[in-house]
Amino acid sequence: MRRRAFRPMRRALRRALTPNIPPALQRANQLMAAGDYAAAAAAFADLAQRAEGNFPQHAPSLYMQAGRAAILSGQTKIGVAHLRRGLTLFASQGRFERMQAFGQRAVDELSTRGLTAEAAEINDVLRANLPQRGIAAGGPAKKPVLPTHCPGCGAPVRPDEVEWLDEATAECAFCGSPVRAES
């Protein structure tokens, strides 16, 4: 009898501690996971454009994901434009470590796909936006193991592309949910 009384309280507490994840973001991540890259690219691009006004800290990551999805769908020019926008927003926000991590990953993926001119273009964007003093190395040398996907929105979680809140908790680059290291 006692357990039943606490269930509604636990559910309410869980809802209060979990940020409101936009259904459109969850849907975009589902499309990406299902391999519907063209639809995912459009969904992420729409989310990124809307985020620029309301949640500017999430816009660069959303543009980077829109670019990745567009390239995977064969829309290379659109994809590179999204990648450029995401990297430029990271730079304008002074988030150079994130810009470098996301940008280098994009360069590596483009090169792997044989898109060398596009990889060089993104590399040029990185070089043009790096501060003169370079990027300071920070954070612990060995990062804890994070889940592969955000429990809130389903986005991929990469330890080198997240902002660490403490030694065991990172923030999802897409929705801002805390992501705890696996134990």
PDB file of N, CA, C and O in Angstrom, residues 16 20 43 48 60 70 98 101 112 131 156:
ATOM      1  N   ALA A  16       9.958  16.766 -13.166  1.00  0.00           N
ATOM      2  CA  ALA A  16      10.515  18.061 -12.770  1.00  0.00           C
ATOM      3  C   ALA A  16      12.025  18.114 -13.016  1.00  0.00           C
ATOM      4  O   ALA A  16      12.563  19.166 -13.357  1.00  0.00           O
ATOM      5  N   ASN A  20      12.280  19.696 -20.539  1.00  0.00           N
ATOM      6  CA  ASN A  20      11.286  19.454 -21.579  1.00  0.00           C
ATOM      7  C   ASN A  20      12.010  19.276 -22.899  1.00  0.00           C
ATOM      8  O   ASN A  20      12.578  20.229 -23.420  1.00  0.00           O
ATOM      9  N   ALA A  43      14.655  18.444 -40.689  1.00  0.00           N
ATOM     10  CA  ALA A  43      14.192  18.625 -39.312  1.00  0.00           C
ATOM     11  C   ALA A  43      15.252  19.327 -38.462  1.00  0.00           C
ATOM     12  O   ALA A  43      14.945  20.265 -37.714  1.00  0.00           O
ATOM     13  N   ALA A  48      17.533  24.154 -35.866  1.00  0.00           N
ATOM     14  CA  ALA A  48      18.678  25.050 -35.718  1.00  0.00           C
ATOM     15  C   ALA A  48      18.275  26.500 -35.954  1.00  0.00           C
ATOM     16  O   ALA A  48      18.672  27.390 -35.195  1.00  0.00           O
ATOM     17  N   PRO A  60      24.451  25.744 -32.867  1.00  0.00           N
ATOM     18  CA  PRO A  60      25.583  25.210 -33.634  1.00  0.00           C
ATOM     19  C   PRO A  60      25.563  23.684 -33.757  1.00  0.00           C
ATOM     20  O   PRO A  60      25.795  23.141 -34.837  1.00  0.00           O
ATOM     21  N   ALA A  70      22.434  15.957 -44.161  1.00  0.00           N
ATOM     22  CA  ALA A  70      22.316  16.352 -45.569  1.00  0.00           C
ATOM     23  C   ALA A  70      23.396  15.668 -46.407  1.00  0.00           C
ATOM     24  O   ALA A  70      23.111  15.170 -47.507  1.00  0.00           O
ATOM     25  N   ARG A  98      34.752  23.338 -28.706  1.00  0.00           N
ATOM     26  CA  ARG A  98      33.623  22.625 -29.314  1.00  0.00           C
ATOM     27  C   ARG A  98      33.698  22.742 -30.836  1.00  0.00           C
ATOM     28  O   ARG A  98      33.468  21.783 -31.562  1.00  0.00           O
ATOM     29  N   ALA A 101      36.360  20.356 -32.059  1.00  0.00           N
ATOM     30  CA  ALA A 101      35.957  18.944 -31.965  1.00  0.00           C
ATOM     31  C   ALA A 101      34.936  18.588 -33.044  1.00  0.00           C
ATOM     32  O   ALA A 101      35.088  17.601 -33.767  1.00  0.00           O
ATOM     33  N   THR A 112      36.724  10.657 -45.354  1.00  0.00           N
ATOM     34  CA  THR A 112      36.412   9.230 -45.454  1.00  0.00           C
ATOM     35  C   THR A 112      35.468   8.958 -46.615  1.00  0.00           C
ATOM     36  O   THR A 112      35.577   7.938 -47.282  1.00  0.00           O
ATOM     37  N   PRO A 131      41.076  31.255 -32.575  1.00  0.00           N
ATOM     38  CA  PRO A 131      41.694  32.455 -32.014  1.00  0.00           C
ATOM     39  C   PRO A 131      43.210  32.421 -32.227  1.00  0.00           C
ATOM     40  O   PRO A 131      43.798  31.348 -32.378  1.00  0.00           O
ATOM     41  N   PRO A 156      23.132  11.499 -30.519  1.00  0.00           N
ATOM     42  CA  PRO A 156      24.399  10.838 -30.212  1.00  0.00           C
ATOM     43  C   PRO A 156      25.205  11.677 -29.220  1.00  0.00           C
ATOM     44  O   PRO A 156      25.182  12.907 -29.273  1.00  0.00           O
TER      45      PRO A 156
END
